């Protein structure tokens, strides 16, 4: 498959590196409006630098769109119109209307469209998905120091959307309500946001995101029936805790309704809870994502993250923004 990367800044350069490592992909070229940057990355990988997408359109079968989000529609459009397979980085677009246009362009031409929700390919998250099939409760913390990247979009679309997508992917249900708080600190848009996503059948996801923290932390806890998994994505470790099948709190209550454990809390917990580390492979998530996109582009499978899933994550992100801005306006008036 002949491939290209459009936008070779921070993340696009990683796309170029990995495309170059995939034996079944031929990195034909990279495109960037910054000609020096395009040449620098093209030289690194022995491919051609282009400053304009029109020059590469007839030379590729698949393309990564890694331009800033406000340019996703404009840069993806010519490829989608030409029926070329397109991987658009997350968030799918800057607005829901633009996301709809991207999906419509792909539908009209039959192009394969995948959205770059890379956490779906994180081996730790993948191992957890296989364990808890019907989560009741999800907690996600994504705390990041300030960088100058993506400040043209809210932290909700920049970082929180990763966890929104995971929650929507894991909880097989419609959203019933979204309640959020947040504020801007260093950017023109929100840098901090906390959201609660409530689903129709009762499951809930709490998502906490910052891009102005001093430290970095990415943790996810997924609670299911009688078990949960806890993931630390920065330290790359996770464990599963399960409650023994026969445990019933009613068996251990004193007359005041308190849990009693005459053997001591440590023994009580070790008797009823089983904790085991998660095992997972070490594959680089971006490599797994591009491999899967390549398979979809070949027609061997459906895209792992479809345009409509990318659009759904954006819709939930918009509800988060609507909720937190509504609260902000109420505060300003008060
Ligand atoms: N999946 C993830 O975890 C993840 C992580 C970081 C960024 N992203 C997404 O990737 C995209 C790029 O982010 P970044 O941090 O790499 O940005 P960046 O600013 O570092 O790089 C963007 C590059 O695109 C080029 N560019 C801008 N307009 C262009 C155009 N019309 N045609 C060709 N090139 C153009 C710029 O010159 C720049 O080199 C954003 O949508 C962002 O949300 C996703």
GROMACS .gro file of C-alpha atoms and ligand atoms in nm:
model
  378
    1UNK     CA    1   0.000   0.000   0.000
    2UNK     CA    2   0.132   0.343  -0.097
    3UNK     CA    3   0.084   0.579   0.196
    4UNK     CA    4   0.145   0.945   0.287
    5UNK     CA    5   0.119   1.167   0.593
    6UNK     CA    6  -0.039   1.512   0.574
    7UNK     CA    7   0.084   1.737   0.856
    8UNK     CA    8   0.419   1.624   0.996
    9UNK     CA    9   0.439   1.820   1.319
   10UNK     CA   10   0.459   1.655   1.661
   11UNK     CA   11   0.234   1.356   1.594
   12UNK     CA   12   0.256   1.344   1.215
   13UNK     CA   13   0.631   1.281   1.235
   14UNK     CA   14   0.554   0.970   1.447
   15UNK     CA   15   0.305   0.855   1.181
   16UNK     CA   16   0.577   0.896   0.917
   17UNK     CA   17   0.829   0.701   1.128
   18UNK     CA   18   0.592   0.413   1.184
   19UNK     CA   19   0.463   0.397   0.826
   20UNK     CA   20   0.828   0.367   0.728
   21UNK     CA   21   0.869   0.071   0.964
   22UNK     CA   22   0.568  -0.125   0.836
   23UNK     CA   23   0.690  -0.372   0.573
   24UNK     CA   24   0.360  -0.374   0.380
   25UNK     CA   25   0.347   0.006   0.354
   26UNK     CA   26   0.545   0.223   0.114
   27UNK     CA   27   0.577   0.577   0.252
   28UNK     CA   28   0.561   0.772  -0.072
   29UNK     CA   29   0.577   1.120   0.077
   30UNK     CA   30   0.484   1.369   0.343
   31UNK     CA   31   0.289   1.691   0.301
   32UNK     CA   32   0.317   2.002   0.517
   33UNK     CA   33   0.248   2.368   0.452
   34UNK     CA   34   0.576   2.429   0.630
   35UNK     CA   35   0.811   2.327   0.345
   36UNK     CA   36   1.120   2.306   0.567
   37UNK     CA   37   0.943   2.072   0.805
   38UNK     CA   38   0.817   1.855   0.517
   39UNK     CA   39   1.172   1.828   0.377
   40UNK     CA   40   1.322   1.751   0.719
   41UNK     CA   41   1.081   1.459   0.777
   42UNK     CA   42   1.100   1.341   0.415
   43UNK     CA   43   1.482   1.333   0.430
   44UNK     CA   44   1.468   1.137   0.753
   45UNK     CA   45   1.258   0.865   0.590
   46UNK     CA   46   1.384   0.878   0.234
   47UNK     CA   47   1.056   0.990   0.077
   48UNK     CA   48   0.934   1.297  -0.112
   49UNK     CA   49   0.832   1.627   0.051
   50UNK     CA   50   0.518   1.794  -0.085
   51UNK     CA   51   0.377   2.130   0.009
   52UNK     CA   52   0.041   2.066  -0.151
   53UNK     CA   53  -0.195   1.765  -0.129
   54UNK     CA   54  -0.298   1.794  -0.495
   55UNK     CA   55   0.049   1.672  -0.601
   56UNK     CA   56   0.025   1.344  -0.410
   57UNK     CA   57  -0.337   1.252  -0.466
   58UNK     CA   58  -0.277   1.011  -0.755
   59UNK     CA   59   0.021   0.846  -0.589
   60UNK     CA   60  -0.130   0.699  -0.271
   61UNK     CA   61  -0.378   0.435  -0.155
   62UNK     CA   62  -0.402   0.551   0.206
   63UNK     CA   63  -0.320   0.864   0.400
   64UNK     CA   64  -0.283   0.984   0.763
   65UNK     CA   65  -0.433   1.329   0.825
   66UNK     CA   66  -0.237   1.480   1.114
   67UNK     CA   67  -0.293   1.851   1.061
   68UNK     CA   68  -0.431   2.072   1.341
   69UNK     CA   69  -0.796   1.984   1.405
   70UNK     CA   70  -0.944   2.296   1.239
   71UNK     CA   71  -0.786   2.176   0.909
   72UNK     CA   72  -0.898   1.812   0.921
   73UNK     CA   73  -1.194   1.862   0.686
   74UNK     CA   74  -1.000   2.074   0.438
   75UNK     CA   75  -0.700   1.837   0.427
   76UNK     CA   76  -0.901   1.512   0.425
   77UNK     CA   77  -1.152   1.629   0.161
   78UNK     CA   78  -0.950   1.573  -0.161
   79UNK     CA   79  -0.847   1.222  -0.052
   80UNK     CA   80  -1.199   1.125   0.049
   81UNK     CA   81  -1.337   1.261  -0.279
   82UNK     CA   82  -1.082   1.050  -0.466
   83UNK     CA   83  -1.186   0.731  -0.280
   84UNK     CA   84  -0.854   0.702  -0.091
   85UNK     CA   85  -0.849   0.542   0.256
   86UNK     CA   86  -0.812   0.812   0.523
   87UNK     CA   87  -0.707   0.795   0.887
   88UNK     CA   88  -0.804   1.126   1.050
   89UNK     CA   89  -0.642   1.205   1.383
   90UNK     CA   90  -0.870   1.267   1.677
   91UNK     CA   91  -1.085   1.465   1.729
   92UNK     CA   92  -1.244   1.390   1.393
   93UNK     CA   93  -1.309   1.760   1.324
   94UNK     CA   94  -1.339   2.099   1.486
   95UNK     CA   95  -1.721   2.099   1.481
   96UNK     CA   96  -1.998   1.841   1.453
   97UNK     CA   97  -2.099   1.992   1.117
   98UNK     CA   98  -1.748   1.934   0.984
   99UNK     CA   99  -1.745   1.581   1.129
  100UNK     CA  100  -2.071   1.515   0.943
  101UNK     CA  101  -1.916   1.644   0.621
  102UNK     CA  102  -1.615   1.414   0.660
  103UNK     CA  103  -1.842   1.112   0.719
  104UNK     CA  104  -2.061   1.210   0.425
  105UNK     CA  105  -1.761   1.248   0.190
  106UNK     CA  106  -1.644   0.897   0.290
  107UNK     CA  107  -1.994   0.752   0.244
  108UNK     CA  108  -2.032   0.913  -0.098
  109UNK     CA  109  -1.702   0.788  -0.239
  110UNK     CA  110  -1.684   0.461  -0.044
  111UNK     CA  111  -1.350   0.563   0.110
  112UNK     CA  112  -1.238   0.377   0.420
  113UNK     CA  113  -1.245   0.627   0.708
  114UNK     CA  114  -1.082   0.558   1.044
  115UNK     CA  115  -1.048   0.801   1.336
  116UNK     CA  116  -0.727   0.816   1.541
  117UNK     CA  117  -0.861   0.725   1.884
  118UNK     CA  118  -0.529   0.568   1.971
  119UNK     CA  119  -0.622   0.456   2.321
  120UNK     CA  120  -0.831   0.178   2.164
  121UNK     CA  121  -0.493   0.031   2.068
  122UNK     CA  122  -0.329   0.080   2.407
  123UNK     CA  123  -0.240  -0.277   2.512
  124UNK     CA  124  -0.337  -0.212   2.875
  125UNK     CA  125  -0.681  -0.086   2.777
  126UNK     CA  126  -0.721  -0.375   2.536
  127UNK     CA  127  -0.646  -0.624   2.813
  128UNK     CA  128  -0.906  -0.456   3.036
  129UNK     CA  129  -1.172  -0.459   2.763
  130UNK     CA  130  -1.153  -0.838   2.753
  131UNK     CA  131  -1.216  -0.864   3.128
  132UNK     CA  132  -1.509  -0.633   3.208
  133UNK     CA  133  -1.775  -0.668   2.945
  134UNK     CA  134  -2.052  -0.464   3.110
  135UNK     CA  135  -1.893  -0.183   3.316
  136UNK     CA  136  -2.116  -0.024   3.579
  137UNK     CA  137  -1.881   0.258   3.666
  138UNK     CA  138  -1.570   0.403   3.502
  139UNK     CA  139  -1.327   0.660   3.642
  140UNK     CA  140  -1.064   0.822   3.420
  141UNK     CA  141  -0.796   1.072   3.522
  142UNK     CA  142  -0.586   1.228   3.248
  143UNK     CA  143  -0.361   1.493   3.399
  144UNK     CA  144  -0.099   1.650   3.176
  145UNK     CA  145   0.153   1.934   3.205
  146UNK     CA  146   0.104   2.234   2.978
  147UNK     CA  147   0.247   2.214   2.626
  148UNK     CA  148   0.183   2.468   2.356
  149UNK     CA  149   0.007   2.209   2.138
  150UNK     CA  150  -0.364   2.198   2.049
  151UNK     CA  151  -0.453   2.503   2.259
  152UNK     CA  152  -0.678   2.619   1.975
  153UNK     CA  153  -0.923   2.350   2.092
  154UNK     CA  154  -1.068   2.288   2.437
  155UNK     CA  155  -0.904   2.027   2.662
  156UNK     CA  156  -1.231   1.840   2.618
  157UNK     CA  157  -1.160   1.786   2.247
  158UNK     CA  158  -0.784   1.768   2.300
  159UNK     CA  159  -0.751   1.513   2.585
  160UNK     CA  160  -1.084   1.427   2.744
  161UNK     CA  161  -1.216   1.290   2.416
  162UNK     CA  162  -0.980   0.990   2.455
  163UNK     CA  163  -1.159   0.885   2.773
  164UNK     CA  164  -1.502   0.979   2.637
  165UNK     CA  165  -1.438   0.743   2.347
  166UNK     CA  166  -1.324   0.465   2.583
  167UNK     CA  167  -1.637   0.507   2.798
  168UNK     CA  168  -1.865   0.507   2.492
  169UNK     CA  169  -1.683   0.204   2.356
  170UNK     CA  170  -1.699   0.006   2.681
  171UNK     CA  171  -2.052   0.096   2.790
  172UNK     CA  172  -2.290  -0.040   2.530
  173UNK     CA  173  -2.569   0.209   2.590
  174UNK     CA  174  -2.697   0.555   2.499
  175UNK     CA  175  -2.597   0.863   2.695
  176UNK     CA  176  -2.877   0.990   2.918
  177UNK     CA  177  -2.715   1.303   3.065
  178UNK     CA  178  -2.388   1.493   3.080
  179UNK     CA  179  -2.287   1.717   3.366
  180UNK     CA  180  -1.955   1.900   3.357
  181UNK     CA  181  -1.740   2.168   3.518
  182UNK     CA  182  -1.429   2.333   3.377
  183UNK     CA  183  -1.237   2.650   3.311
  184UNK     CA  184  -0.960   2.807   3.104
  185UNK     CA  185  -0.626   2.876   3.273
  186UNK     CA  186  -0.354   2.944   3.013
  187UNK     CA  187  -0.543   2.895   2.686
  188UNK     CA  188  -0.836   3.078   2.528
  189UNK     CA  189  -1.046   2.763   2.587
  190UNK     CA  190  -1.086   2.516   2.877
  191UNK     CA  191  -0.767   2.369   3.021
  192UNK     CA  192  -0.942   2.183   3.303
  193UNK     CA  193  -1.261   1.981   3.284
  194UNK     CA  194  -1.445   1.726   3.495
  195UNK     CA  195  -1.746   1.547   3.350
  196UNK     CA  196  -2.000   1.287   3.453
  197UNK     CA  197  -2.153   1.086   3.171
  198UNK     CA  198  -2.469   0.904   3.277
  199UNK     CA  199  -2.598   0.623   3.059
  200UNK     CA  200  -2.963   0.519   3.012
  201UNK     CA  201  -2.934   0.181   3.188
  202UNK     CA  202  -2.754   0.328   3.491
  203UNK     CA  203  -2.381   0.302   3.415
  204UNK     CA  204  -2.172   0.614   3.483
  205UNK     CA  205  -1.834   0.743   3.368
  206UNK     CA  206  -1.646   1.012   3.561
  207UNK     CA  207  -1.379   1.178   3.352
  208UNK     CA  208  -1.123   1.424   3.489
  209UNK     CA  209  -0.882   1.605   3.259
  210UNK     CA  210  -0.620   1.877   3.290
  211UNK     CA  211  -0.352   2.007   3.056
  212UNK     CA  212  -0.208   2.255   3.305
  213UNK     CA  213  -0.091   2.018   3.576
  214UNK     CA  214   0.263   1.998   3.716
  215UNK     CA  215   0.276   1.620   3.688
  216UNK     CA  216   0.154   1.360   3.445
  217UNK     CA  217  -0.095   1.093   3.543
  218UNK     CA  218  -0.328   0.871   3.340
  219UNK     CA  219  -0.536   0.627   3.537
  220UNK     CA  220  -0.849   0.434   3.452
  221UNK     CA  221  -1.059   0.220   3.683
  222UNK     CA  222  -1.336   0.009   3.536
  223UNK     CA  223  -1.586  -0.147   3.776
  224UNK     CA  224  -1.803  -0.437   3.669
  225UNK     CA  225  -2.008  -0.694   3.855
  226UNK     CA  226  -1.797  -0.829   4.148
  227UNK     CA  227  -1.468  -0.718   3.990
  228UNK     CA  228  -1.275  -0.417   3.871
  229UNK     CA  229  -0.960  -0.338   3.681
  230UNK     CA  230  -0.724  -0.055   3.761
  231UNK     CA  231  -0.486   0.077   3.495
  232UNK     CA  232  -0.193   0.312   3.529
  233UNK     CA  233  -0.113   0.413   3.173
  234UNK     CA  234   0.194   0.622   3.264
  235UNK     CA  235   0.367   0.349   3.463
  236UNK     CA  236   0.226   0.083   3.229
  237UNK     CA  237   0.080  -0.144   3.490
  238UNK     CA  238  -0.261  -0.275   3.575
  239UNK     CA  239  -0.434  -0.524   3.798
  240UNK     CA  240  -0.767  -0.691   3.835
  241UNK     CA  241  -0.945  -0.731   4.167
  242UNK     CA  242  -1.228  -0.979   4.196
  243UNK     CA  243  -1.459  -1.056   4.481
  244UNK     CA  244  -1.501  -1.422   4.565
  245UNK     CA  245  -1.814  -1.569   4.407
  246UNK     CA  246  -1.977  -1.658   4.736
  247UNK     CA  247  -1.916  -1.327   4.915
  248UNK     CA  248  -2.234  -1.182   5.061
  249UNK     CA  249  -2.198  -0.888   5.305
  250UNK     CA  250  -2.511  -1.005   5.492
  251UNK     CA  251  -2.306  -1.296   5.633
  252UNK     CA  252  -2.064  -1.063   5.812
  253UNK     CA  253  -2.288  -0.800   5.969
  254UNK     CA  254  -2.315  -0.718   6.339
  255UNK     CA  255  -2.650  -0.606   6.489
  256UNK     CA  256  -2.573  -0.244   6.388
  257UNK     CA  257  -2.525  -0.342   6.022
  258UNK     CA  258  -2.144  -0.303   6.025
  259UNK     CA  259  -1.916  -0.549   5.848
  260UNK     CA  260  -1.730  -0.756   6.111
  261UNK     CA  261  -1.399  -0.933   6.055
  262UNK     CA  262  -1.268  -1.084   6.381
  263UNK     CA  263  -0.968  -1.221   6.191
  264UNK     CA  264  -0.857  -0.860   6.107
  265UNK     CA  265  -0.904  -0.656   5.792
  266UNK     CA  266  -0.596  -0.791   5.611
  267UNK     CA  267  -0.702  -1.155   5.645
  268UNK     CA  268  -1.063  -1.065   5.565
  269UNK     CA  269  -0.962  -0.895   5.241
  270UNK     CA  270  -0.720  -1.167   5.135
  271UNK     CA  271  -0.992  -1.426   5.200
  272UNK     CA  272  -1.251  -1.256   4.980
  273UNK     CA  273  -1.058  -1.048   4.726
  274UNK     CA  274  -0.828  -1.182   4.460
  275UNK     CA  275  -0.578  -0.936   4.308
  276UNK     CA  276  -0.378  -1.027   4.001
  277UNK     CA  277  -0.160  -0.821   3.767
  278UNK     CA  278  -0.278  -0.778   3.409
  279UNK     CA  279  -0.068  -0.922   3.132
  280UNK     CA  280  -0.040  -0.736   2.806
  281UNK     CA  281   0.193  -0.709   2.509
  282UNK     CA  282   0.431  -0.419   2.458
  283UNK     CA  283   0.321  -0.320   2.109
  284UNK     CA  284   0.340   0.054   2.040
  285UNK     CA  285  -0.023   0.179   2.020
  286UNK     CA  286   0.041   0.390   1.709
  287UNK     CA  287   0.192   0.089   1.532
  288UNK     CA  288  -0.114  -0.122   1.622
  289UNK     CA  289  -0.340   0.160   1.503
  290UNK     CA  290  -0.165   0.200   1.166
  291UNK     CA  291  -0.151  -0.179   1.116
  292UNK     CA  292  -0.524  -0.199   1.177
  293UNK     CA  293  -0.592   0.095   0.943
  294UNK     CA  294  -0.382  -0.071   0.675
  295UNK     CA  295  -0.593  -0.387   0.703
  296UNK     CA  296  -0.912  -0.179   0.676
  297UNK     CA  297  -0.769   0.016   0.380
  298UNK     CA  298  -0.700  -0.318   0.206
  299UNK     CA  299  -1.060  -0.417   0.264
  300UNK     CA  300  -0.970  -0.706   0.496
  301UNK     CA  301  -1.177  -0.570   0.786
  302UNK     CA  302  -1.389  -0.275   0.897
  303UNK     CA  303  -1.210   0.026   1.045
  304UNK     CA  304  -1.148  -0.027   1.417
  305UNK     CA  305  -1.277   0.323   1.495
  306UNK     CA  306  -1.535   0.433   1.240
  307UNK     CA  307  -1.627   0.786   1.137
  308UNK     CA  308  -1.958   0.755   1.320
  309UNK     CA  309  -1.778   0.649   1.640
  310UNK     CA  310  -1.546   0.948   1.606
  311UNK     CA  311  -1.852   1.166   1.549
  312UNK     CA  312  -2.029   1.015   1.853
  313UNK     CA  313  -1.729   1.094   2.076
  314UNK     CA  314  -1.738   1.451   1.944
  315UNK     CA  315  -2.109   1.479   2.012
  316UNK     CA  316  -2.056   1.371   2.375
  317UNK     CA  317  -1.761   1.615   2.397
  318UNK     CA  318  -1.991   1.892   2.272
  319UNK     CA  319  -2.241   1.804   2.544
  320UNK     CA  320  -1.960   1.829   2.800
  321UNK     CA  321  -1.863   2.172   2.668
  322UNK     CA  322  -2.225   2.288   2.662
  323UNK     CA  323  -2.272   2.179   3.024
  324UNK     CA  324  -1.954   2.339   3.157
  325UNK     CA  325  -1.996   2.664   2.961
  326UNK     CA  326  -2.359   2.691   3.075
  327UNK     CA  327  -2.236   2.662   3.433
  328UNK     CA  328  -1.960   2.919   3.365
  329UNK     CA  329  -2.214   3.169   3.228
  330UNK     CA  330  -2.436   3.119   3.531
  331UNK     CA  331  -2.134   3.188   3.756
  332UNK     CA  332  -2.047   3.505   3.564
  333UNK     CA  333  -2.403   3.635   3.601
  334UNK     CA  334  -2.408   3.562   3.976
  335LIG     N1  335  -0.418   1.062   1.902
  335LIG     C1  336  -0.350   1.135   1.987
  335LIG     O1  337  -0.318   1.094   2.096
  335LIG     C2  338  -0.306   1.273   1.946
  335LIG     C3  339  -0.196   1.332   2.009
  335LIG     C4  340  -0.154   1.458   1.964
  335LIG     C5  341  -0.222   1.521   1.861
  335LIG     N2  342  -0.330   1.461   1.804
  335LIG     C6  343  -0.401   1.526   1.695
  335LIG     O2  344  -0.315   1.532   1.582
  335LIG     C7  345  -0.336   1.652   1.509
  335LIG     C8  346  -0.202   1.726   1.496
  335LIG     O3  347  -0.153   1.758   1.624
  335LIG     P1  348   0.002   1.793   1.646
  335LIG     O4  349   0.019   1.809   1.794
  335LIG     O5  350   0.089   1.698   1.572
  335LIG     O6  351   0.008   1.936   1.576
  335LIG     P2  352   0.138   2.015   1.525
  335LIG     O7  353   0.099   2.160   1.526
  335LIG     O8  354   0.260   1.971   1.598
  335LIG     O9  355   0.154   1.966   1.373
  335LIG     C9  356   0.064   1.999   1.272
  335LIG    C10  357   0.141   2.007   1.141
  335LIG    O10  358   0.046   2.027   1.036
  335LIG    C11  359   0.097   2.123   0.945
  335LIG     N3  360  -0.016   2.184   0.874
  335LIG    C12  361  -0.102   2.278   0.918
  335LIG     N4  362  -0.195   2.303   0.824
  335LIG    C13  363  -0.168   2.222   0.720
  335LIG    C14  364  -0.227   2.201   0.593
  335LIG     N5  365  -0.338   2.268   0.557
  335LIG     N6  366  -0.172   2.110   0.509
  335LIG    C15  367  -0.060   2.042   0.545
  335LIG     N7  368   0.001   2.059   0.665
  335LIG    C16  369  -0.051   2.146   0.751
  335LIG    C17  370   0.174   2.221   1.033
  335LIG    O11  371   0.269   2.294   0.957
  335LIG    C18  372   0.238   2.124   1.134
  335LIG    O12  373   0.365   2.079   1.089
  335LIG    C19  374  -0.444   1.730   1.587
  335LIG    O13  375  -0.570   1.702   1.532
  335LIG    C20  376  -0.438   1.670   1.726
  335LIG    O14  377  -0.561   1.676   1.796
  335LIG    C21  378  -0.372   1.338   1.842
   0.00000   0.00000   0.00000
